[in-house]
Amino acid sequence: LNRWLNQDLQQTTDDGTVTLFHPDLEQSFHSIEGAKFEAHELYVKRSGFVEKVKSSPTRVLDVGLGLSYNASASIAAWLETEDPKSVWIDSLEIDSELVECYGKQEIPWTKGWASNWLTGIQSLQTSRLNEKGPALTCSLLHPLSKATLIWQVYLCDGSTLDFSHLGGAYDFVWQDPFSPDKNPELWSKEWFTKIKNVMNDDGVLVTYSVARLVKENLSSAGWTYQKMETPGRKRHWLKASPR
Ligand SMILES: C[S@@+](CC[C@H](N)C(=O)[O-])C[C@H]1O[C@@H](n2cnc3c(N)ncnc32)[C@H](O)[C@@H]1O
């Protein structure tokens, strides 16, 4: 049985949305403050994503698909924008059992999600054409603007991924692996250098972590960053620019 479908691992966060507890890492996928809250407030709103999609085609690198809150919040925001341009989202996920949850049965943690949040995951199709291709893809047409949204999920270790097989030049990075002590390979100077090379100059990375190591590694990879005050209990989030 797929362990992520196990009810016992579910936890309800303060905004009523459900996250999972990772038994091996002894860490939850989201802060208790709210899975949906963080996806929407930080990744979608504070990054500037909503303004960007109104003005130009936009590419997002979603690091750590997890329960797809960040990707689904992005898709919902795009659907709710009146006249958006096209959007392309590449999600990276190392956990094959988690990827298997999509494109199949009803996904337990999405119970109660609004329909715009579900549109993306309900349209995901299994698509392993070759070893380097995405494991899942989804293609949506915006009901008003007729712009397209392409979402691709790569089953891979992001730290060893060869980005030359992907479309490149991202406008946003949703940097959301587990904490630097649990997933050090995705918080290292090498990682931040690697993704800086596939960013547009005016691109934006946002993350929940303001850990000293994260700031130091961003700086030594040539990023500039600023702390952002949050509207919640955790005091700060981080926003970084590759210039
Ligand atoms: C905190 S969760 C992400 C939550 C997710 N962004 C969401 O919106 O629900 C971190 C995710 O990163 C994945 N991950 C960890 N190490 C990874 C790696 N080296 N490459 C790709 N994904 C990784 C984990 O399996 C986990 O699903």
PDB file of C-alpha atoms and ligand atoms in Angstrom:
ATOM      1  CA  LEU A   1       0.000   0.000   0.000  1.00  0.00           C
ATOM      2  CA  ASN A   2       1.169   3.531  -0.794  1.00  0.00           C
ATOM      3  CA  ARG A   3       2.112   5.034   2.545  1.00  0.00           C
ATOM      4  CA  TRP A   4       0.994   8.548   1.661  1.00  0.00           C
ATOM      5  CA  LEU A   5      -2.608   7.352   1.435  1.00  0.00           C
ATOM      6  CA  ASN A   6      -2.450   6.297   5.083  1.00  0.00           C
ATOM      7  CA  GLN A   7      -4.857   8.390   7.169  1.00  0.00           C
ATOM      8  CA  ASP A   8      -2.581   8.158  10.234  1.00  0.00           C
ATOM      9  CA  LEU A   9       0.021  10.409   8.611  1.00  0.00           C
ATOM     10  CA  GLN A  10      -2.456  13.228   7.988  1.00  0.00           C
ATOM     11  CA  GLN A  11      -2.321  16.382  10.095  1.00  0.00           C
ATOM     12  CA  THR A  12      -4.735  19.285   9.945  1.00  0.00           C
ATOM     13  CA  THR A  13      -2.982  22.660   9.898  1.00  0.00           C
ATOM     14  CA  ASP A  14      -4.365  25.842  11.468  1.00  0.00           C
ATOM     15  CA  ASP A  15      -6.130  27.006   8.291  1.00  0.00           C
ATOM     16  CA  GLY A  16      -8.002  23.697   8.076  1.00  0.00           C
ATOM     17  CA  THR A  17      -5.946  22.267   5.195  1.00  0.00           C
ATOM     18  CA  VAL A  18      -4.294  18.878   5.509  1.00  0.00           C
ATOM     19  CA  THR A  19      -0.600  18.085   5.430  1.00  0.00           C
ATOM     20  CA  LEU A  20       1.313  14.836   5.972  1.00  0.00           C
ATOM     21  CA  PHE A  21       3.903  13.801   8.506  1.00  0.00           C
ATOM     22  CA  HIS A  22       7.043  12.216   7.014  1.00  0.00           C
ATOM     23  CA  PRO A  23       7.844   9.288   9.331  1.00  0.00           C
ATOM     24  CA  ASP A  24      11.476   8.853   8.216  1.00  0.00           C
ATOM     25  CA  LEU A  25      12.360  12.554   8.394  1.00  0.00           C
ATOM     26  CA  GLU A  26      10.146  13.141  11.437  1.00  0.00           C
ATOM     27  CA  GLN A  27       8.964  16.364   9.872  1.00  0.00           C
ATOM     28  CA  SER A  28       5.682  17.582   8.388  1.00  0.00           C
ATOM     29  CA  PHE A  29       5.373  18.699   4.776  1.00  0.00           C
ATOM     30  CA  HIS A  30       4.044  22.088   5.940  1.00  0.00           C
ATOM     31  CA  SER A  31       4.212  24.356   8.929  1.00  0.00           C
ATOM     32  CA  ILE A  32       1.285  24.031  11.295  1.00  0.00           C
ATOM     33  CA  GLU A  33       0.289  27.590  10.398  1.00  0.00           C
ATOM     34  CA  GLY A  34      -1.413  26.402   7.234  1.00  0.00           C
ATOM     35  CA  ALA A  35      -0.485  24.533   4.079  1.00  0.00           C
ATOM     36  CA  LYS A  36      -2.800  26.584   1.880  1.00  0.00           C
ATOM     37  CA  PHE A  37      -1.937  29.807   3.684  1.00  0.00           C
ATOM     38  CA  GLU A  38       1.770  29.476   2.911  1.00  0.00           C
ATOM     39  CA  ALA A  39       1.262  28.338  -0.693  1.00  0.00           C
ATOM     40  CA  HIS A  40      -0.989  31.260  -1.489  1.00  0.00           C
ATOM     41  CA  GLU A  41       0.464  34.064   0.630  1.00  0.00           C
ATOM     42  CA  LEU A  42       4.151  33.412   0.120  1.00  0.00           C
ATOM     43  CA  TYR A  43       4.664  31.541  -3.122  1.00  0.00           C
ATOM     44  CA  VAL A  44       1.830  32.985  -5.210  1.00  0.00           C
ATOM     45  CA  LYS A  45       1.222  36.473  -3.775  1.00  0.00           C
ATOM     46  CA  ARG A  46       4.437  37.764  -2.267  1.00  0.00           C
ATOM     47  CA  SER A  47       6.577  36.479  -5.145  1.00  0.00           C
ATOM     48  CA  GLY A  48       4.777  38.760  -7.633  1.00  0.00           C
ATOM     49  CA  PHE A  49       3.513  35.785  -9.667  1.00  0.00           C
ATOM     50  CA  VAL A  50       0.006  37.183 -10.086  1.00  0.00           C
ATOM     51  CA  GLU A  51       1.243  40.484 -11.595  1.00  0.00           C
ATOM     52  CA  LYS A  52       3.730  38.675 -13.814  1.00  0.00           C
ATOM     53  CA  VAL A  53       1.186  36.352 -15.445  1.00  0.00           C
ATOM     54  CA  LYS A  54      -0.911  39.350 -16.408  1.00  0.00           C
ATOM     55  CA  SER A  55       1.941  40.786 -18.448  1.00  0.00           C
ATOM     56  CA  SER A  56       4.059  38.007 -19.956  1.00  0.00           C
ATOM     57  CA  PRO A  57       4.443  34.256 -20.422  1.00  0.00           C
ATOM     58  CA  THR A  58       5.774  32.894 -17.155  1.00  0.00           C
ATOM     59  CA  ARG A  59       7.857  29.861 -16.221  1.00  0.00           C
ATOM     60  CA  VAL A  60       7.989  28.420 -12.713  1.00  0.00           C
ATOM     61  CA  LEU A  61      10.390  25.912 -11.195  1.00  0.00           C
ATOM     62  CA  ASP A  62       8.570  24.162  -8.347  1.00  0.00           C
ATOM     63  CA  VAL A  63      11.228  22.536  -6.169  1.00  0.00           C
ATOM     64  CA  GLY A  64       9.644  19.733  -4.139  1.00  0.00           C
ATOM     65  CA  LEU A  65       6.186  18.991  -5.548  1.00  0.00           C
ATOM     66  CA  GLY A  66       5.180  17.351  -2.259  1.00  0.00           C
ATOM     67  CA  LEU A  67       1.435  17.620  -1.812  1.00  0.00           C
ATOM     68  CA  SER A  68       1.259  20.110  -4.725  1.00  0.00           C
ATOM     69  CA  TYR A  69      -0.024  23.019  -2.643  1.00  0.00           C
ATOM     70  CA  ASN A  70       2.372  25.462  -4.310  1.00  0.00           C
ATOM     71  CA  ALA A  71       1.743  24.210  -7.834  1.00  0.00           C
ATOM     72  CA  SER A  72      -2.022  24.015  -7.306  1.00  0.00           C
ATOM     73  CA  ALA A  73      -2.146  27.482  -5.729  1.00  0.00           C
ATOM     74  CA  SER A  74      -0.280  28.830  -8.780  1.00  0.00           C
ATOM     75  CA  ILE A  75      -2.701  27.139 -11.163  1.00  0.00           C
ATOM     76  CA  ALA A  76      -5.708  28.419  -9.194  1.00  0.00           C
ATOM     77  CA  ALA A  77      -4.320  31.977  -9.265  1.00  0.00           C
ATOM     78  CA  TRP A  78      -3.785  31.727 -13.027  1.00  0.00           C
ATOM     79  CA  LEU A  79      -7.349  30.462 -13.551  1.00  0.00           C
ATOM     80  CA  GLU A  80      -8.673  33.341 -11.428  1.00  0.00           C
ATOM     81  CA  THR A  81      -6.764  35.988 -13.400  1.00  0.00           C
ATOM     82  CA  GLU A  82      -8.957  37.602 -16.037  1.00  0.00           C
ATOM     83  CA  ASP A  83      -6.551  37.849 -18.940  1.00  0.00           C
ATOM     84  CA  PRO A  84      -3.377  35.901 -18.134  1.00  0.00           C
ATOM     85  CA  LYS A  85      -0.558  34.915 -20.459  1.00  0.00           C
ATOM     86  CA  SER A  86       0.700  31.345 -20.760  1.00  0.00           C
ATOM     87  CA  VAL A  87       2.284  29.615 -17.804  1.00  0.00           C
ATOM     88  CA  TRP A  88       4.726  26.709 -17.666  1.00  0.00           C
ATOM     89  CA  ILE A  89       5.392  24.903 -14.384  1.00  0.00           C
ATOM     90  CA  ASP A  90       8.126  22.292 -13.913  1.00  0.00           C
ATOM     91  CA  SER A  91       7.783  20.434 -10.610  1.00  0.00           C
ATOM     92  CA  LEU A  92      10.606  18.291  -9.217  1.00  0.00           C
ATOM     93  CA  GLU A  93       9.947  15.413  -6.845  1.00  0.00           C
ATOM     94  CA  ILE A  94      12.256  12.624  -5.669  1.00  0.00           C
ATOM     95  CA  ASP A  95       9.650  10.442  -3.931  1.00  0.00           C
ATOM     96  CA  SER A  96       8.131   7.969  -6.395  1.00  0.00           C
ATOM     97  CA  GLU A  97       5.376   6.863  -4.010  1.00  0.00           C
ATOM     98  CA  LEU A  98       4.240  10.465  -3.778  1.00  0.00           C
ATOM     99  CA  VAL A  99       4.242  10.921  -7.555  1.00  0.00           C
ATOM    100  CA  GLU A 100       2.203   7.710  -7.839  1.00  0.00           C
ATOM    101  CA  CYS A 101      -0.580   9.312  -5.804  1.00  0.00           C
ATOM    102  CA  TYR A 102      -1.264  11.738  -8.662  1.00  0.00           C
ATOM    103  CA  GLY A 103      -3.144  10.794 -11.773  1.00  0.00           C
ATOM    104  CA  LYS A 104      -4.822   7.924  -9.950  1.00  0.00           C
ATOM    105  CA  GLN A 105      -7.255   7.663  -7.085  1.00  0.00           C
ATOM    106  CA  GLU A 106      -8.727  10.491  -5.085  1.00  0.00           C
ATOM    107  CA  ILE A 107      -5.899  12.183  -3.219  1.00  0.00           C
ATOM    108  CA  PRO A 108      -6.805  12.264   0.477  1.00  0.00           C
ATOM    109  CA  TRP A 109      -5.143  15.557   1.437  1.00  0.00           C
ATOM    110  CA  THR A 110      -7.054  17.441  -1.295  1.00  0.00           C
ATOM    111  CA  LYS A 111     -10.420  16.825   0.361  1.00  0.00           C
ATOM    112  CA  GLY A 112     -12.211  20.164   0.628  1.00  0.00           C
ATOM    113  CA  TRP A 113     -10.000  21.991  -1.896  1.00  0.00           C
ATOM    114  CA  ALA A 114     -11.805  24.544  -4.062  1.00  0.00           C
ATOM    115  CA  SER A 115     -12.425  23.458  -7.635  1.00  0.00           C
ATOM    116  CA  ASN A 116      -9.809  25.857  -9.083  1.00  0.00           C
ATOM    117  CA  TRP A 117      -7.225  24.240  -6.828  1.00  0.00           C
ATOM    118  CA  LEU A 118      -8.207  20.791  -8.105  1.00  0.00           C
ATOM    119  CA  THR A 119      -8.245  21.601 -11.828  1.00  0.00           C
ATOM    120  CA  GLY A 120      -4.533  20.942 -12.308  1.00  0.00           C
ATOM    121  CA  ILE A 121      -4.172  17.679 -10.438  1.00  0.00           C
ATOM    122  CA  GLN A 122      -7.390  16.329 -11.920  1.00  0.00           C
ATOM    123  CA  SER A 123      -5.924  16.882 -15.390  1.00  0.00           C
ATOM    124  CA  LEU A 124      -2.529  15.280 -14.691  1.00  0.00           C
ATOM    125  CA  GLN A 125      -1.778  12.326 -16.928  1.00  0.00           C
ATOM    126  CA  THR A 126       0.903   9.692 -16.579  1.00  0.00           C
ATOM    127  CA  SER A 127       3.424  10.274 -19.330  1.00  0.00           C
ATOM    128  CA  ARG A 128       6.754   8.481 -19.105  1.00  0.00           C
ATOM    129  CA  LEU A 129       7.811   8.613 -22.734  1.00  0.00           C
ATOM    130  CA  ASN A 130      11.486   8.308 -21.926  1.00  0.00           C
ATOM    131  CA  GLU A 131      13.768   8.295 -18.930  1.00  0.00           C
ATOM    132  CA  LYS A 132      14.418  12.044 -19.130  1.00  0.00           C
ATOM    133  CA  GLY A 133      10.843  13.079 -19.746  1.00  0.00           C
ATOM    134  CA  PRO A 134       8.268  14.106 -17.147  1.00  0.00           C
ATOM    135  CA  ALA A 135       6.419  11.449 -15.160  1.00  0.00           C
ATOM    136  CA  LEU A 136       3.174  13.444 -15.258  1.00  0.00           C
ATOM    137  CA  THR A 137       1.913  16.239 -17.461  1.00  0.00           C
ATOM    138  CA  CYS A 138      -1.142  18.434 -17.639  1.00  0.00           C
ATOM    139  CA  SER A 139      -2.223  20.963 -20.198  1.00  0.00           C
ATOM    140  CA  LEU A 140      -4.975  23.520 -19.530  1.00  0.00           C
ATOM    141  CA  LEU A 141      -6.650  26.169 -21.620  1.00  0.00           C
ATOM    142  CA  HIS A 142      -7.667  29.353 -19.812  1.00  0.00           C
ATOM    143  CA  PRO A 143     -11.462  29.720 -20.087  1.00  0.00           C
ATOM    144  CA  LEU A 144     -11.289  33.446 -20.932  1.00  0.00           C
ATOM    145  CA  SER A 145      -7.931  34.328 -22.451  1.00  0.00           C
ATOM    146  CA  LYS A 146      -7.390  30.925 -24.131  1.00  0.00           C
ATOM    147  CA  ALA A 147      -3.786  31.062 -22.930  1.00  0.00           C
ATOM    148  CA  THR A 148      -2.295  27.674 -22.074  1.00  0.00           C
ATOM    149  CA  LEU A 149      -0.834  26.302 -18.889  1.00  0.00           C
ATOM    150  CA  ILE A 150       1.548  23.370 -19.087  1.00  0.00           C
ATOM    151  CA  TRP A 151       2.493  21.570 -15.896  1.00  0.00           C
ATOM    152  CA  GLN A 152       5.138  18.865 -15.896  1.00  0.00           C
ATOM    153  CA  VAL A 153       6.206  16.727 -12.964  1.00  0.00           C
ATOM    154  CA  TYR A 154       9.714  15.253 -13.057  1.00  0.00           C
ATOM    155  CA  LEU A 155      10.470  12.280 -10.839  1.00  0.00           C
ATOM    156  CA  CYS A 156      14.096  13.025 -10.078  1.00  0.00           C
ATOM    157  CA  ASP A 157      16.696  14.160  -7.618  1.00  0.00           C
ATOM    158  CA  GLY A 158      16.744  17.879  -8.330  1.00  0.00           C
ATOM    159  CA  SER A 159      20.382  18.171  -7.285  1.00  0.00           C
ATOM    160  CA  THR A 160      21.552  15.891 -10.118  1.00  0.00           C
ATOM    161  CA  LEU A 161      18.964  16.941 -12.713  1.00  0.00           C
ATOM    162  CA  ASP A 162      20.294  18.075 -16.076  1.00  0.00           C
ATOM    163  CA  PHE A 163      18.294  21.225 -16.749  1.00  0.00           C
ATOM    164  CA  SER A 164      19.305  21.295 -20.416  1.00  0.00           C
ATOM    165  CA  HIS A 165      16.489  18.789 -21.062  1.00  0.00           C
ATOM    166  CA  LEU A 166      13.931  21.192 -19.631  1.00  0.00           C
ATOM    167  CA  GLY A 167      12.751  24.384 -21.306  1.00  0.00           C
ATOM    168  CA  GLY A 168      14.938  26.696 -19.213  1.00  0.00           C
ATOM    169  CA  ALA A 169      14.814  30.397 -18.263  1.00  0.00           C
ATOM    170  CA  TYR A 170      12.544  30.466 -15.246  1.00  0.00           C
ATOM    171  CA  ASP A 171      10.858  33.572 -13.873  1.00  0.00           C
ATOM    172  CA  PHE A 172      10.112  32.035 -10.472  1.00  0.00           C
ATOM    173  CA  VAL A 173      11.446  29.349  -8.163  1.00  0.00           C
ATOM    174  CA  TRP A 174       9.237  27.944  -5.421  1.00  0.00           C
ATOM    175  CA  GLN A 175      12.122  26.765  -3.208  1.00  0.00           C
ATOM    176  CA  ASP A 176      10.347  24.367  -0.858  1.00  0.00           C
ATOM    177  CA  PRO A 177      12.361  21.235  -0.018  1.00  0.00           C
ATOM    178  CA  PHE A 178      12.379  19.966   3.545  1.00  0.00           C
ATOM    179  CA  SER A 179      14.626  21.885   5.928  1.00  0.00           C
ATOM    180  CA  PRO A 180      18.358  22.373   5.195  1.00  0.00           C
ATOM    181  CA  ASP A 181      19.303  19.642   7.681  1.00  0.00           C
ATOM    182  CA  LYS A 182      16.951  17.107   6.039  1.00  0.00           C
ATOM    183  CA  ASN A 183      17.525  17.983   2.347  1.00  0.00           C
ATOM    184  CA  PRO A 184      20.984  19.680   2.362  1.00  0.00           C
ATOM    185  CA  GLU A 185      21.511  18.952  -1.362  1.00  0.00           C
ATOM    186  CA  LEU A 186      18.771  21.425  -2.279  1.00  0.00           C
ATOM    187  CA  TRP A 187      19.988  24.252  -0.034  1.00  0.00           C
ATOM    188  CA  SER A 188      23.691  24.173  -0.951  1.00  0.00           C
ATOM    189  CA  LYS A 189      25.814  26.730  -2.775  1.00  0.00           C
ATOM    190  CA  GLU A 190      26.012  24.223  -5.683  1.00  0.00           C
ATOM    191  CA  TRP A 191      22.223  24.002  -5.907  1.00  0.00           C
ATOM    192  CA  PHE A 192      21.718  27.769  -5.822  1.00  0.00           C
ATOM    193  CA  THR A 193      24.426  28.165  -8.492  1.00  0.00           C
ATOM    194  CA  LYS A 194      22.772  25.534 -10.656  1.00  0.00           C
ATOM    195  CA  ILE A 195      19.347  27.162 -10.577  1.00  0.00           C
ATOM    196  CA  LYS A 196      20.746  30.669 -10.940  1.00  0.00           C
ATOM    197  CA  ASN A 197      22.044  29.512 -14.327  1.00  0.00           C
ATOM    198  CA  VAL A 198      18.520  28.700 -15.512  1.00  0.00           C
ATOM    199  CA  MET A 199      16.883  31.910 -14.235  1.00  0.00           C
ATOM    200  CA  ASN A 200      15.911  35.041 -16.128  1.00  0.00           C
ATOM    201  CA  ASP A 201      17.730  38.119 -14.810  1.00  0.00           C
ATOM    202  CA  ASP A 202      14.575  39.550 -13.290  1.00  0.00           C
ATOM    203  CA  GLY A 203      13.571  36.173 -11.840  1.00  0.00           C
ATOM    204  CA  VAL A 204      12.496  35.684  -8.237  1.00  0.00           C
ATOM    205  CA  LEU A 205      13.077  32.853  -5.781  1.00  0.00           C
ATOM    206  CA  VAL A 206      10.906  32.637  -2.700  1.00  0.00           C
ATOM    207  CA  THR A 207      11.251  30.325   0.260  1.00  0.00           C
ATOM    208  CA  TYR A 208       9.922  29.913   3.767  1.00  0.00           C
ATOM    209  CA  SER A 209      13.418  29.424   5.188  1.00  0.00           C
ATOM    210  CA  VAL A 210      15.452  32.290   6.595  1.00  0.00           C
ATOM    211  CA  ALA A 211      18.094  29.967   8.072  1.00  0.00           C
ATOM    212  CA  ARG A 212      21.587  31.457   8.205  1.00  0.00           C
ATOM    213  CA  LEU A 213      23.009  28.657   6.056  1.00  0.00           C
ATOM    214  CA  VAL A 214      20.418  29.347   3.356  1.00  0.00           C
ATOM    215  CA  LYS A 215      21.259  33.053   3.248  1.00  0.00           C
ATOM    216  CA  GLU A 216      24.993  32.341   3.183  1.00  0.00           C
ATOM    217  CA  ASN A 217      24.683  29.795   0.385  1.00  0.00           C
ATOM    218  CA  LEU A 218      22.447  32.082  -1.670  1.00  0.00           C
ATOM    219  CA  SER A 219      24.983  34.900  -1.281  1.00  0.00           C
ATOM    220  CA  SER A 220      27.979  32.803  -2.208  1.00  0.00           C
ATOM    221  CA  ALA A 221      26.114  31.576  -5.301  1.00  0.00           C
ATOM    222  CA  GLY A 222      25.648  35.226  -6.319  1.00  0.00           C
ATOM    223  CA  TRP A 223      22.011  35.791  -5.332  1.00  0.00           C
ATOM    224  CA  THR A 224      20.827  38.853  -3.450  1.00  0.00           C
ATOM    225  CA  TYR A 225      18.045  38.366  -0.935  1.00  0.00           C
ATOM    226  CA  GLN A 226      15.721  40.234   1.347  1.00  0.00           C
ATOM    227  CA  LYS A 227      13.677  39.103   4.309  1.00  0.00           C
ATOM    228  CA  MET A 228       9.940  39.684   4.019  1.00  0.00           C
ATOM    229  CA  GLU A 229       7.630  40.151   6.971  1.00  0.00           C
ATOM    230  CA  THR A 230       4.849  37.598   6.991  1.00  0.00           C
ATOM    231  CA  PRO A 231       1.197  38.175   7.863  1.00  0.00           C
ATOM    232  CA  GLY A 232       1.360  35.126  10.149  1.00  0.00           C
ATOM    233  CA  ARG A 233       3.090  33.878  13.260  1.00  0.00           C
ATOM    234  CA  LYS A 234       6.416  32.897  11.652  1.00  0.00           C
ATOM    235  CA  ARG A 235       8.116  36.261  11.374  1.00  0.00           C
ATOM    236  CA  HIS A 236       9.982  36.156   8.075  1.00  0.00           C
ATOM    237  CA  TRP A 237      10.169  34.573   4.651  1.00  0.00           C
ATOM    238  CA  LEU A 238      12.893  35.082   2.068  1.00  0.00           C
ATOM    239  CA  LYS A 239      12.837  36.514  -1.443  1.00  0.00           C
ATOM    240  CA  ALA A 240      15.934  36.325  -3.633  1.00  0.00           C
ATOM    241  CA  SER A 241      17.047  37.687  -6.983  1.00  0.00           C
ATOM    242  CA  PRO A 242      19.731  36.119  -9.218  1.00  0.00           C
ATOM    243  CA  ARG A 243      21.316  39.511 -10.002  1.00  0.00           C
TER     244      ARG A 243
HETATM  245  C1  LIG B   1       8.233  20.424   2.195  1.00  0.00           C
HETATM  246  S1  LIG B   1       7.854  19.267   0.928  1.00  0.00           S
HETATM  247  C2  LIG B   1       7.210  20.274  -0.374  1.00  0.00           C
HETATM  248  C3  LIG B   1       5.796  20.739  -0.203  1.00  0.00           C
HETATM  249  C4  LIG B   1       5.210  21.165  -1.514  1.00  0.00           C
HETATM  250  N1  LIG B   1       5.939  22.252  -2.134  1.00  0.00           N
HETATM  251  C5  LIG B   1       3.764  21.481  -1.453  1.00  0.00           C
HETATM  252  O1  LIG B   1       3.371  22.545  -1.928  1.00  0.00           O
HETATM  253  O2  LIG B   1       2.984  20.648  -0.965  1.00  0.00           O
HETATM  254  C6  LIG B   1       9.451  18.867   0.257  1.00  0.00           C
HETATM  255  C7  LIG B   1       9.410  17.927  -0.928  1.00  0.00           C
HETATM  256  O3  LIG B   1      10.698  17.900  -1.549  1.00  0.00           O
HETATM  257  C8  LIG B   1      10.957  16.578  -1.983  1.00  0.00           C
HETATM  258  N2  LIG B   1      12.398  16.407  -2.146  1.00  0.00           N
HETATM  259  C9  LIG B   1      13.305  16.230  -1.166  1.00  0.00           C
HETATM  260  N3  LIG B   1      14.543  16.092  -1.659  1.00  0.00           N
HETATM  261  C10 LIG B   1      14.420  16.193  -3.008  1.00  0.00           C
HETATM  262  C11 LIG B   1      15.356  16.137  -4.093  1.00  0.00           C
HETATM  263  N4  LIG B   1      16.664  15.960  -3.864  1.00  0.00           N
HETATM  264  N5  LIG B   1      14.883  16.296  -5.345  1.00  0.00           N
HETATM  265  C12 LIG B   1      13.549  16.485  -5.584  1.00  0.00           C
HETATM  266  N6  LIG B   1      12.627  16.543  -4.581  1.00  0.00           N
HETATM  267  C13 LIG B   1      13.047  16.407  -3.319  1.00  0.00           C
HETATM  268  C14 LIG B   1      10.369  15.738  -0.869  1.00  0.00           C
HETATM  269  O4  LIG B   1      10.150  14.392  -1.265  1.00  0.00           O
HETATM  270  C15 LIG B   1       9.089  16.490  -0.542  1.00  0.00           C
HETATM  271  O5  LIG B   1       7.991  16.026  -1.267  1.00  0.00           O
END
